[in-house]
Amino acid sequence: MSGFFIMSIPNFTYDFLEEFPGDKSFNNFPRQTPGMLYALVEPAEFPHVELIHFNDKLGENLGITKDETNFLAAQHLDSNIKTYASAYAGHQFGNWAGQLGDGRAIYIGECITKNHKRQELQYKGSGVTPYSRHADGRAVFRSSLREYLMSEAIHYLGIPSSRALSICKTGEKVVRDMFYNGNPRPENGAIIIRSAESFLRFGHFEWLAAQGDDALLKRLIDYCIIRYFPEIKDTSPHRYLTWFQKICNATADMIVEWYRVGFVHGVMNTDNMSVLGLTIDYGPFSMMDEYNLQFTSNTTDLPGRRYAFGNQANIAHWNLIQLANAIFPIVNNQEGLEDILTLYADLFWNRYDKMMGEKLGLDFIKNTDAPLLLEWQKMMDKLQLDYTLFFQLLETVEETSILKHFESCLYHTLSQEEEKHLVNFIQKYLKRRNENTISISEAKAKMSKANPRFILRNYLLYQCIEKADQGDFTMLNQLFDALQHPYENLYPEFNQKRPNWADEKPGCSCLSCSS
Ligand code: AMP
Ligand code: MG
């Protein structure tokens, strides 16, 4: 029958609310909630909500249709939906920050996907919660679209991540000082829905530890193990060490994957670290254009470059130490925790080397390869070649015309010394690749699996946002298509280094937390 369609949203469940103490006063006013793991909240009402983009594939898996605009924008929700914000704490930029919590994320509940996986859903940008502190609980269209697209791009690159279902404009203007430099301006407000198996963060455990609430801390750890680590069958206290080891493994894997594709998170505070090793809380992130270990995408991070590309491995370790401190009263095994943390560096670098071997198309990494890897890093950091394009070009490089071959990935004219550096490295590299025990076509197959053809560069996001904000969604649709096939060159026009005009443009080269 024409004009007939079935609208739907899933049945949401609330085990977390039943399991743990929460503030049920439905009071959104910012405040401290000691002893509580959540507070029930009412999403804000907005004047005129408008669906801007919907992720059909994720919607299909979640059983949510795009016609449910009110649901997608948290308006006039069904009374079965119990919206809440969770309480957590954390270390921000290396300092203890006390209570933080979901300041502008609101849980919708948990549901089961068509492929039988549990997913938690959240609104982001739907108003003040008890954890908003002095902020407004809103999100602007610019940052919301960045999270919407980037979380999907990271997912399709094969990296564990929260995902994004929909983005709506709220019809409300939100004032932001994009660079905290005294230039506030009104921007369009937006709400996204994001999903993940769980949004539990290191900070949730730090929150309970800081209050010395061992009983509740133990309950949260056990809840986490039973639901998200069901493979841990051990019921002895040793299970807590196994659990921590698994968090370390998942974190190491996630960071290695960020290095593989050149992702810089920008705000690796402990409250933004998922215990499941998922990439979460997309803010001033960036895909790295030119290789630079010191590159940080976050202007707030510029003084110390704590969250720079090359520092992400160390910071993950630092964050894991904070988690170990938090869970210590329950694990009650200092030596065990210390051993895991000490072995973390080896565990990380072994995985990192293996990943680099794949990017370089090597059969495996031998001890004798260490100097080659080091030389590659030095060369890249000095010459600042485009990270993604370099590896694409490496697949087809030959002994002759090396300099010409790499022209399209240069950001500056190379000095003679730099030219020598590049040629020298490539010659050594080709010699090593020729010693492979695998064929050249096998090596190239490895490389094309490890090296993306499409990455969501900041300048592309910037252009897409400018257009979408004016109601032109052509580029948004193209990027949404391209990001679902990152290892195919479907849009050669997007597989280019950052153009000159974007070099110093705010939003293309630097971003702040202001969102
Ligand atoms: P982030 O590091 O950006 O993930 O955010 C750190 C903390 O600030 C979290 O508790 C957020 O919920 C909160 N926050 C960030 N922006 C806002 C906002 N506009 N309104 C309310 N809370 C916010
Ligand atoms: Mg956060």
Coordinates of C-alpha atoms and ligand atoms in Angstrom, one line a residue:
M1 CA 0.0 0.0 0.0
S2 CA 1.6 3.3 -1.0
G3 CA 2.4 5.7 1.8
F4 CA 2.4 2.9 4.4
F5 CA 5.5 2.2 6.3
I6 CA 6.3 0.7 9.6
M7 CA 8.0 2.9 12.1
S8 CA 10.0 1.2 14.8
I9 CA 12.3 1.5 17.7
P10 CA 13.6 -1.5 19.8
N11 CA 12.6 -2.6 23.3
F12 CA 15.1 -1.1 25.6
T13 CA 16.3 -2.7 28.9
Y14 CA 17.9 -1.3 31.9
D15 CA 20.0 -3.8 33.8
F16 CA 22.5 -1.1 34.8
L17 CA 19.7 0.9 36.5
E18 CA 18.4 -2.1 38.4
E19 CA 21.9 -3.2 39.5
F20 CA 23.3 0.0 40.8
P21 CA 22.4 2.9 43.0
G22 CA 21.3 6.0 41.2
D23 CA 19.6 9.4 41.8
K24 CA 16.1 8.9 40.7
S25 CA 14.9 12.5 41.3
F26 CA 14.7 13.4 37.6
N27 CA 16.5 16.6 38.4
N28 CA 18.9 17.7 35.7
F29 CA 20.4 20.5 37.8
P30 CA 24.3 20.2 37.8
R31 CA 25.4 18.7 41.2
Q32 CA 27.6 16.1 42.9
T33 CA 26.0 12.7 43.2
P34 CA 28.3 10.8 45.6
G35 CA 27.5 7.1 46.0
M36 CA 25.5 7.1 42.8
L37 CA 26.5 5.6 39.4
Y38 CA 23.8 7.5 37.5
A39 CA 21.0 10.0 37.6
L40 CA 17.7 9.8 35.8
V41 CA 17.3 12.9 33.5
E42 CA 14.9 14.5 31.1
P43 CA 16.3 15.3 27.7
A44 CA 15.8 19.0 26.6
E45 CA 12.9 20.1 24.4
F46 CA 13.9 21.7 21.2
P47 CA 11.9 24.1 19.0
H48 CA 12.2 22.4 15.6
V49 CA 14.1 19.2 15.2
E50 CA 15.2 18.1 11.7
L51 CA 16.8 14.8 10.7
I52 CA 20.0 15.5 8.7
H53 CA 21.4 12.1 8.1
F54 CA 20.6 8.5 9.0
N55 CA 22.8 5.5 9.0
D56 CA 20.6 3.0 7.2
K57 CA 22.8 -0.1 7.8
L58 CA 23.2 0.5 11.5
G59 CA 19.5 1.4 11.8
E60 CA 18.5 -1.9 10.1
N61 CA 20.7 -3.8 12.6
L62 CA 19.3 -1.9 15.6
G63 CA 15.7 -2.1 14.3
I64 CA 15.3 1.7 14.2
T65 CA 13.7 3.5 11.2
K66 CA 14.5 7.0 10.1
D67 CA 10.9 8.1 10.3
E68 CA 11.2 8.2 14.1
T69 CA 12.4 11.8 14.1
N70 CA 11.1 12.5 17.6
F71 CA 12.9 9.5 19.0
L72 CA 16.1 10.4 17.1
A73 CA 16.1 13.9 18.6
A74 CA 15.0 12.8 22.1
Q75 CA 11.6 14.5 21.8
H76 CA 8.3 13.3 23.4
L77 CA 9.9 9.9 24.3
D78 CA 7.8 6.9 25.1
S79 CA 7.4 6.4 28.9
N80 CA 9.1 3.0 28.6
I81 CA 12.4 4.8 27.8
K82 CA 14.3 5.7 31.0
T83 CA 16.9 8.3 30.1
Y84 CA 19.9 8.7 32.4
A85 CA 23.4 10.1 32.7
S86 CA 26.2 8.1 34.3
A87 CA 28.6 9.3 36.9
Y88 CA 32.3 8.9 36.4
A89 CA 35.5 10.7 37.3
G90 CA 38.9 10.8 35.7
H91 CA 42.3 12.3 35.1
Q92 CA 42.3 15.2 32.5
F93 CA 45.6 16.2 31.0
G94 CA 47.3 14.3 33.7
N95 CA 45.5 15.8 36.7
W96 CA 42.8 14.4 38.9
A97 CA 39.6 16.1 37.9
G98 CA 37.1 14.5 40.4
Q99 CA 33.5 14.0 39.4
L100 CA 32.9 14.4 35.6
G101 CA 30.1 12.1 34.3
D102 CA 28.0 12.3 31.1
G103 CA 27.7 16.1 30.8
R104 CA 25.9 16.0 27.5
A105 CA 25.4 12.4 26.8
I106 CA 22.2 10.7 27.9
Y107 CA 21.7 7.0 27.8
I108 CA 18.6 5.7 26.0
G109 CA 19.0 2.2 27.2
E110 CA 20.3 -1.1 26.0
C111 CA 18.9 -3.2 23.1
I112 CA 19.7 -6.4 21.2
T113 CA 20.7 -6.0 17.6
K114 CA 19.5 -8.3 14.7
N115 CA 22.8 -10.1 14.9
H116 CA 22.3 -10.8 18.6
K117 CA 24.7 -8.3 20.1
R118 CA 24.0 -6.0 23.1
Q119 CA 24.3 -2.3 22.3
E120 CA 23.9 0.7 24.5
L121 CA 22.5 3.8 22.9
Q122 CA 23.1 7.4 23.9
Y123 CA 22.1 10.8 22.8
K124 CA 24.8 13.4 22.6
G125 CA 23.8 17.0 22.8
S126 CA 20.4 16.6 24.3
G127 CA 20.7 19.0 27.2
V128 CA 22.0 19.5 30.7
T129 CA 22.5 16.7 33.1
P130 CA 23.7 16.7 36.7
Y131 CA 27.2 16.2 35.3
S132 CA 27.2 19.2 32.9
R133 CA 29.1 21.3 35.5
H134 CA 29.1 24.9 34.0
A135 CA 28.4 23.8 30.5
D136 CA 25.1 23.7 28.5
G137 CA 24.8 20.0 27.6
R138 CA 24.5 21.0 24.0
A139 CA 26.6 20.0 20.9
V140 CA 27.0 22.0 17.8
F141 CA 26.3 20.7 14.3
R142 CA 30.0 21.1 13.3
S143 CA 31.4 18.7 16.0
S144 CA 28.4 16.4 15.9
L145 CA 28.9 15.8 12.2
R146 CA 32.6 15.2 12.8
E147 CA 31.7 12.5 15.4
Y148 CA 29.0 11.1 13.2
L149 CA 31.2 10.5 10.3
M150 CA 34.5 9.8 12.0
S151 CA 33.2 7.1 14.3
E152 CA 31.8 5.3 11.3
A153 CA 35.0 5.8 9.4
I154 CA 37.0 4.2 12.2
H155 CA 34.6 1.3 12.4
Y156 CA 34.9 0.6 8.7
L157 CA 38.7 0.9 8.9
G158 CA 38.3 -2.2 11.1
I159 CA 39.0 -0.5 14.4
P160 CA 36.7 -1.0 17.4
S161 CA 34.7 2.1 17.9
S162 CA 31.4 3.5 19.1
R163 CA 29.1 4.0 16.1
A164 CA 26.7 6.7 15.0
L165 CA 23.1 6.2 14.0
S166 CA 21.7 9.6 13.2
I167 CA 22.3 13.3 13.3
C168 CA 19.5 15.8 13.8
K169 CA 19.6 19.6 14.0
T170 CA 17.8 20.9 17.1
G171 CA 16.6 24.2 15.6
E172 CA 18.4 26.0 18.4
K173 CA 21.5 28.2 18.2
V174 CA 24.3 27.3 20.5
V175 CA 27.1 29.8 21.3
R176 CA 30.6 28.5 21.1
D177 CA 34.0 30.2 21.3
M178 CA 35.6 27.8 18.8
F179 CA 39.2 28.7 19.8
Y180 CA 38.6 30.0 23.3
N181 CA 40.0 33.4 22.1
G182 CA 37.1 35.7 22.9
N183 CA 35.2 35.2 19.7
P184 CA 32.0 33.4 20.6
R185 CA 29.4 33.0 17.9
P186 CA 26.1 31.2 17.5
E187 CA 26.2 27.9 15.7
N188 CA 23.5 25.3 14.9
G189 CA 22.8 22.8 17.6
A190 CA 22.6 19.1 16.9
I191 CA 22.0 15.7 18.5
I192 CA 23.5 12.5 17.4
I193 CA 22.7 9.0 18.6
R194 CA 25.7 6.8 19.2
S195 CA 26.0 3.2 20.1
A196 CA 28.5 0.8 21.6
E197 CA 28.5 -2.5 23.4
S198 CA 29.2 -0.5 26.5
F199 CA 30.2 3.0 27.3
L200 CA 32.0 1.9 30.6
R201 CA 35.1 4.0 31.0
F202 CA 38.2 3.8 33.1
G203 CA 36.7 6.8 34.8
H204 CA 33.7 4.8 36.1
F205 CA 36.0 2.7 38.2
E206 CA 38.1 5.8 39.3
W207 CA 34.8 7.4 40.4
L208 CA 34.0 4.6 42.9
A209 CA 37.7 4.1 43.9
A210 CA 38.0 7.8 44.8
Q211 CA 35.1 7.5 47.2
G212 CA 36.6 4.4 48.8
D213 CA 33.4 2.5 48.0
D214 CA 35.0 -0.9 47.7
A215 CA 31.8 -2.9 47.8
L216 CA 30.3 -0.9 44.9
L217 CA 33.6 -1.0 43.0
K218 CA 33.7 -4.8 43.3
R219 CA 30.1 -5.0 42.1
L220 CA 30.9 -2.8 39.1
I221 CA 33.9 -4.9 38.2
D222 CA 32.0 -8.2 38.5
Y223 CA 29.2 -6.7 36.4
C224 CA 31.7 -5.7 33.8
I225 CA 33.4 -9.1 33.7
I226 CA 30.1 -11.1 33.6
R227 CA 28.6 -9.0 30.8
Y228 CA 31.5 -8.0 28.7
F229 CA 34.2 -10.6 29.4
P230 CA 32.1 -13.8 29.6
E231 CA 35.1 -15.8 28.5
I232 CA 36.6 -15.3 32.0
K233 CA 35.1 -18.4 33.7
D234 CA 37.5 -18.3 36.7
T235 CA 35.6 -17.4 39.9
S236 CA 38.7 -17.0 42.1
P237 CA 40.1 -13.5 42.9
H238 CA 42.7 -14.2 40.1
R239 CA 40.0 -13.3 37.6
Y240 CA 40.5 -9.6 38.3
L241 CA 44.1 -9.9 37.1
T242 CA 42.9 -11.7 34.0
W243 CA 40.3 -9.0 33.4
F244 CA 42.9 -6.2 33.8
Q245 CA 45.3 -8.1 31.4
K246 CA 42.4 -8.2 28.8
I247 CA 41.8 -4.5 29.2
C248 CA 45.5 -3.9 28.6
N249 CA 45.5 -6.1 25.5
A250 CA 42.4 -4.4 24.1
T251 CA 43.9 -1.0 24.7
A252 CA 47.2 -1.9 23.1
D253 CA 45.3 -3.3 20.1
M254 CA 43.3 -0.1 19.7
I255 CA 46.3 2.2 19.9
V256 CA 48.3 0.0 17.4
E257 CA 45.3 0.3 15.1
W258 CA 45.2 4.1 15.6
Y259 CA 48.9 4.1 14.5
R260 CA 48.2 2.0 11.5
V261 CA 45.7 4.5 10.0
G262 CA 47.2 7.7 11.5
F263 CA 44.4 8.5 14.0
V264 CA 45.1 11.1 16.7
H265 CA 42.4 11.1 19.3
G266 CA 43.2 14.4 20.8
V267 CA 41.8 14.0 24.4
M268 CA 43.0 10.7 25.9
N269 CA 41.8 11.6 29.3
T270 CA 41.0 8.5 31.5
D271 CA 37.3 9.4 31.3
N272 CA 37.5 9.0 27.5
M273 CA 39.1 5.5 27.7
S274 CA 36.7 2.5 27.1
V275 CA 37.4 -0.6 29.2
L276 CA 36.4 -2.6 26.1
G277 CA 39.2 -0.9 24.0
L278 CA 36.7 1.0 21.8
T279 CA 37.5 4.3 20.3
I280 CA 35.0 6.7 22.0
D281 CA 34.4 10.4 22.7
Y282 CA 35.3 11.9 19.3
G283 CA 36.2 15.5 19.9
P284 CA 39.3 17.4 18.5
F285 CA 40.6 14.2 16.7
S286 CA 42.4 14.2 13.4
M287 CA 43.6 11.8 10.8
M288 CA 47.3 12.7 10.4
D289 CA 48.2 14.2 7.0
E290 CA 51.9 14.6 7.1
Y291 CA 53.8 12.2 9.3
N292 CA 54.8 14.0 12.5
L293 CA 55.2 12.3 15.9
Q294 CA 54.7 15.7 17.6
F295 CA 51.4 16.3 15.8
T296 CA 48.5 17.1 18.2
S297 CA 45.1 17.9 16.8
N298 CA 43.9 19.6 19.9
T299 CA 44.8 23.3 20.4
T300 CA 44.2 22.9 24.2
D301 CA 46.9 20.3 24.1
L302 CA 49.5 22.5 22.4
P303 CA 51.5 23.6 25.4
G304 CA 52.6 20.1 26.4
R305 CA 51.6 17.9 23.4
R306 CA 50.6 15.3 25.8
Y307 CA 48.2 13.7 23.3
A308 CA 50.4 14.0 20.3
F309 CA 50.4 11.2 17.7
G310 CA 53.7 9.7 18.9
N311 CA 52.7 9.9 22.6
Q312 CA 49.5 7.9 22.4
A313 CA 51.2 4.6 23.3
N314 CA 52.7 6.2 26.4
I315 CA 49.5 7.9 27.4
A316 CA 47.6 4.6 27.1
H317 CA 50.0 3.1 29.5
W318 CA 49.7 6.0 31.9
N319 CA 45.9 5.7 31.7
L320 CA 46.2 1.9 32.4
I321 CA 48.3 2.7 35.5
Q322 CA 45.4 5.0 36.7
L323 CA 43.0 2.2 36.2
A324 CA 45.2 -0.3 38.0
N325 CA 45.4 2.2 41.0
A326 CA 41.6 2.4 41.0
I327 CA 40.9 -1.3 40.9
F328 CA 43.7 -2.2 43.3
P329 CA 41.5 -2.5 46.4
I330 CA 39.6 -5.3 44.7
V331 CA 42.4 -7.0 42.8
N332 CA 44.5 -6.9 46.0
N333 CA 47.6 -8.1 44.2
Q334 CA 50.1 -5.3 43.7
E335 CA 52.8 -7.5 42.2
G336 CA 50.3 -9.0 39.7
L337 CA 49.2 -5.6 38.5
E338 CA 52.8 -4.3 38.3
D339 CA 53.9 -7.3 36.3
I340 CA 51.1 -6.8 33.8
L341 CA 52.0 -3.1 33.5
T342 CA 55.7 -3.8 33.2
L343 CA 55.1 -6.3 30.4
Y344 CA 52.7 -3.9 28.7
A345 CA 55.5 -2.1 26.7
D346 CA 56.7 -5.4 25.2
L347 CA 53.2 -6.5 24.5
F348 CA 52.5 -3.2 22.8
W349 CA 55.7 -3.0 20.7
N350 CA 55.4 -6.6 19.5
R351 CA 51.9 -5.8 18.2
Y352 CA 53.1 -2.5 16.8
D353 CA 56.0 -4.1 14.9
K354 CA 53.8 -6.8 13.4
M355 CA 51.4 -4.1 12.2
M356 CA 54.3 -2.1 10.7
G357 CA 55.5 -5.3 9.0
E358 CA 52.1 -5.5 7.3
K359 CA 52.1 -1.9 6.2
L360 CA 55.5 -2.5 4.7
G361 CA 54.6 -5.8 3.1
L362 CA 57.1 -7.9 5.0
D363 CA 56.6 -11.6 5.6
F364 CA 57.3 -11.1 9.3
I365 CA 59.4 -8.8 11.4
K366 CA 62.8 -10.3 12.3
N367 CA 65.1 -8.9 15.0
T368 CA 67.3 -7.6 12.2
D369 CA 64.5 -5.4 10.9
A370 CA 64.6 -3.1 13.9
P371 CA 67.1 -0.6 12.3
L372 CA 64.9 -0.5 9.1
L373 CA 61.8 0.4 11.2
L374 CA 63.7 3.0 13.1
E375 CA 65.1 4.5 9.9
W376 CA 61.7 4.6 8.4
Q377 CA 60.4 6.5 11.4
K378 CA 63.3 9.0 11.4
M379 CA 62.9 9.6 7.7
M380 CA 59.2 10.1 7.9
D381 CA 59.4 12.4 10.9
K382 CA 62.1 14.5 9.2
L383 CA 60.6 14.7 5.7
Q384 CA 57.0 14.8 6.9
L385 CA 55.6 12.9 3.9
D386 CA 51.9 12.2 3.7
Y387 CA 51.5 9.1 5.9
T388 CA 48.6 7.5 4.0
L389 CA 49.8 8.3 0.5
F390 CA 53.4 7.2 1.3
F391 CA 52.2 3.6 2.0
Q392 CA 50.1 3.5 -1.1
L393 CA 53.0 4.6 -3.2
L394 CA 55.3 2.1 -1.4
E395 CA 53.4 -0.8 -2.9
T396 CA 54.4 0.1 -6.4
V397 CA 57.8 1.7 -5.9
E398 CA 60.8 0.4 -8.0
E399 CA 64.5 1.0 -7.9
T400 CA 64.3 3.7 -10.6
S401 CA 62.7 7.2 -10.4
I402 CA 62.2 6.9 -6.6
L403 CA 61.9 10.7 -6.1
K404 CA 59.4 11.2 -8.8
H405 CA 57.4 8.3 -7.5
F406 CA 56.8 10.0 -4.2
E407 CA 56.1 13.5 -5.5
S408 CA 52.4 13.4 -4.7
C409 CA 53.0 12.8 -1.0
L410 CA 55.4 15.8 -0.4
Y411 CA 54.3 18.8 1.6
H412 CA 57.6 20.7 0.9
T413 CA 60.3 20.6 -1.7
L414 CA 63.0 18.2 -0.4
S415 CA 66.5 19.4 0.2
Q416 CA 69.3 17.4 -1.4
E417 CA 70.0 15.8 2.0
E418 CA 66.3 14.9 2.4
E419 CA 66.2 13.4 -1.1
K420 CA 69.2 11.2 -0.3
H421 CA 67.5 10.1 2.9
L422 CA 64.4 9.0 1.1
V423 CA 66.2 7.2 -1.7
N424 CA 68.5 5.6 0.8
F425 CA 65.6 4.3 2.8
I426 CA 63.7 3.0 -0.2
Q427 CA 66.8 1.1 -1.5
K428 CA 67.2 -0.6 1.9
Y429 CA 63.5 -1.3 2.0
L430 CA 63.4 -2.9 -1.4
K431 CA 66.4 -5.1 -0.5
R432 CA 64.6 -6.3 2.5
R433 CA 61.3 -6.8 0.7
N434 CA 63.2 -8.9 -1.9
E435 CA 64.3 -11.2 0.9
N436 CA 60.7 -12.0 1.8
T437 CA 59.7 -15.6 1.9
I438 CA 56.3 -14.6 0.4
S439 CA 55.8 -13.6 -3.2
I440 CA 55.6 -9.9 -4.3
S441 CA 51.8 -10.3 -5.0
E442 CA 51.3 -11.7 -1.5
A443 CA 53.3 -8.8 0.0
K444 CA 51.2 -6.3 -2.0
A445 CA 48.0 -8.0 -0.8
K446 CA 49.2 -7.5 2.8
M447 CA 49.9 -3.9 2.1
S448 CA 46.6 -3.1 0.5
K449 CA 44.8 -4.6 3.5
A450 CA 46.8 -2.6 6.0
N451 CA 47.0 0.7 4.1
P452 CA 43.7 2.6 3.5
R453 CA 42.9 4.4 0.3
F454 CA 40.5 6.6 2.0
I455 CA 40.9 8.4 5.3
L456 CA 38.5 11.1 6.6
R457 CA 40.9 14.0 6.6
N458 CA 40.1 17.2 8.5
Y459 CA 39.9 19.3 5.4
L460 CA 37.3 17.0 3.9
L461 CA 35.3 17.2 7.1
Y462 CA 35.6 21.0 7.0
Q463 CA 34.3 21.2 3.5
C464 CA 31.5 18.8 4.2
I465 CA 30.4 20.7 7.3
E466 CA 30.4 24.1 5.5
K467 CA 28.2 22.6 2.7
A468 CA 25.9 20.6 5.0
D469 CA 25.4 23.6 7.2
Q470 CA 24.0 25.4 4.1
G471 CA 21.7 22.5 3.3
D472 CA 23.9 20.9 0.6
F473 CA 24.4 17.2 1.5
T474 CA 26.1 16.0 -1.7
M475 CA 29.5 15.8 -0.1
L476 CA 28.1 14.3 3.1
N477 CA 26.6 11.5 1.1
Q478 CA 29.8 11.0 -0.9
L479 CA 32.0 10.9 2.3
F480 CA 29.5 8.5 3.9
D481 CA 29.9 6.2 0.9
A482 CA 33.7 6.5 0.7
L483 CA 34.2 5.8 4.4
Q484 CA 32.4 2.5 4.1
H485 CA 35.0 1.3 1.6
P486 CA 38.3 2.7 3.0
Y487 CA 40.4 0.1 1.3
E488 CA 39.0 0.8 -2.2
N489 CA 39.8 3.9 -4.2
L490 CA 36.2 4.8 -5.0
Y491 CA 36.7 8.5 -4.8
P492 CA 40.2 9.3 -6.1
E493 CA 39.5 13.0 -5.6
F494 CA 39.4 12.3 -1.8
N495 CA 42.6 10.3 -1.9
Q496 CA 44.8 13.3 -2.0
K497 CA 47.1 15.1 0.4
R498 CA 45.8 18.2 2.2
P499 CA 45.6 21.1 -0.2
N500 CA 47.5 24.3 0.5
W501 CA 44.4 26.4 1.3
A502 CA 43.7 24.2 4.3
D503 CA 47.2 24.4 5.9
E504 CA 46.5 27.0 8.5
K505 CA 42.7 27.0 8.4
P506 CA 41.0 26.5 11.8
G507 CA 39.0 23.3 11.6
C508 CA 41.4 21.8 9.0
S509 CA 44.7 21.8 10.8
C510 CA 43.8 22.6 14.4
L511 CA 40.7 22.1 16.6
S512 CA 39.8 22.8 20.2
C513 CA 37.6 20.9 22.7
S514 CA 35.0 23.6 22.1
S515 CA 32.0 21.5 20.8
Ligands
AMP1 P1 35.4 15.4 26.9 O1 36.9 15.3 27.3 O2 35.2 16.4 25.7 O3 34.9 14.0 26.5 O4 34.6 16.0 28.1 C1 34.9 16.0 29.4 C2 33.8 16.2 30.3 O5 33.1 17.5 30.0 C3 32.7 15.2 30.2 O6 32.2 15.0 31.5 C4 31.7 15.8 29.3 O7 30.4 15.2 29.5 C5 31.7 17.3 29.7 N1 31.3 18.2 28.7 C6 32.0 18.5 27.5 N2 31.3 19.4 26.8 C7 30.1 19.7 27.5 C8 29.0 20.5 27.3 N3 28.9 21.3 26.2 N4 28.0 20.5 28.2 C9 28.1 19.7 29.3 N5 29.1 18.9 29.6 C10 30.1 18.9 28.7
MG2 MG 34.4 12.5 27.3

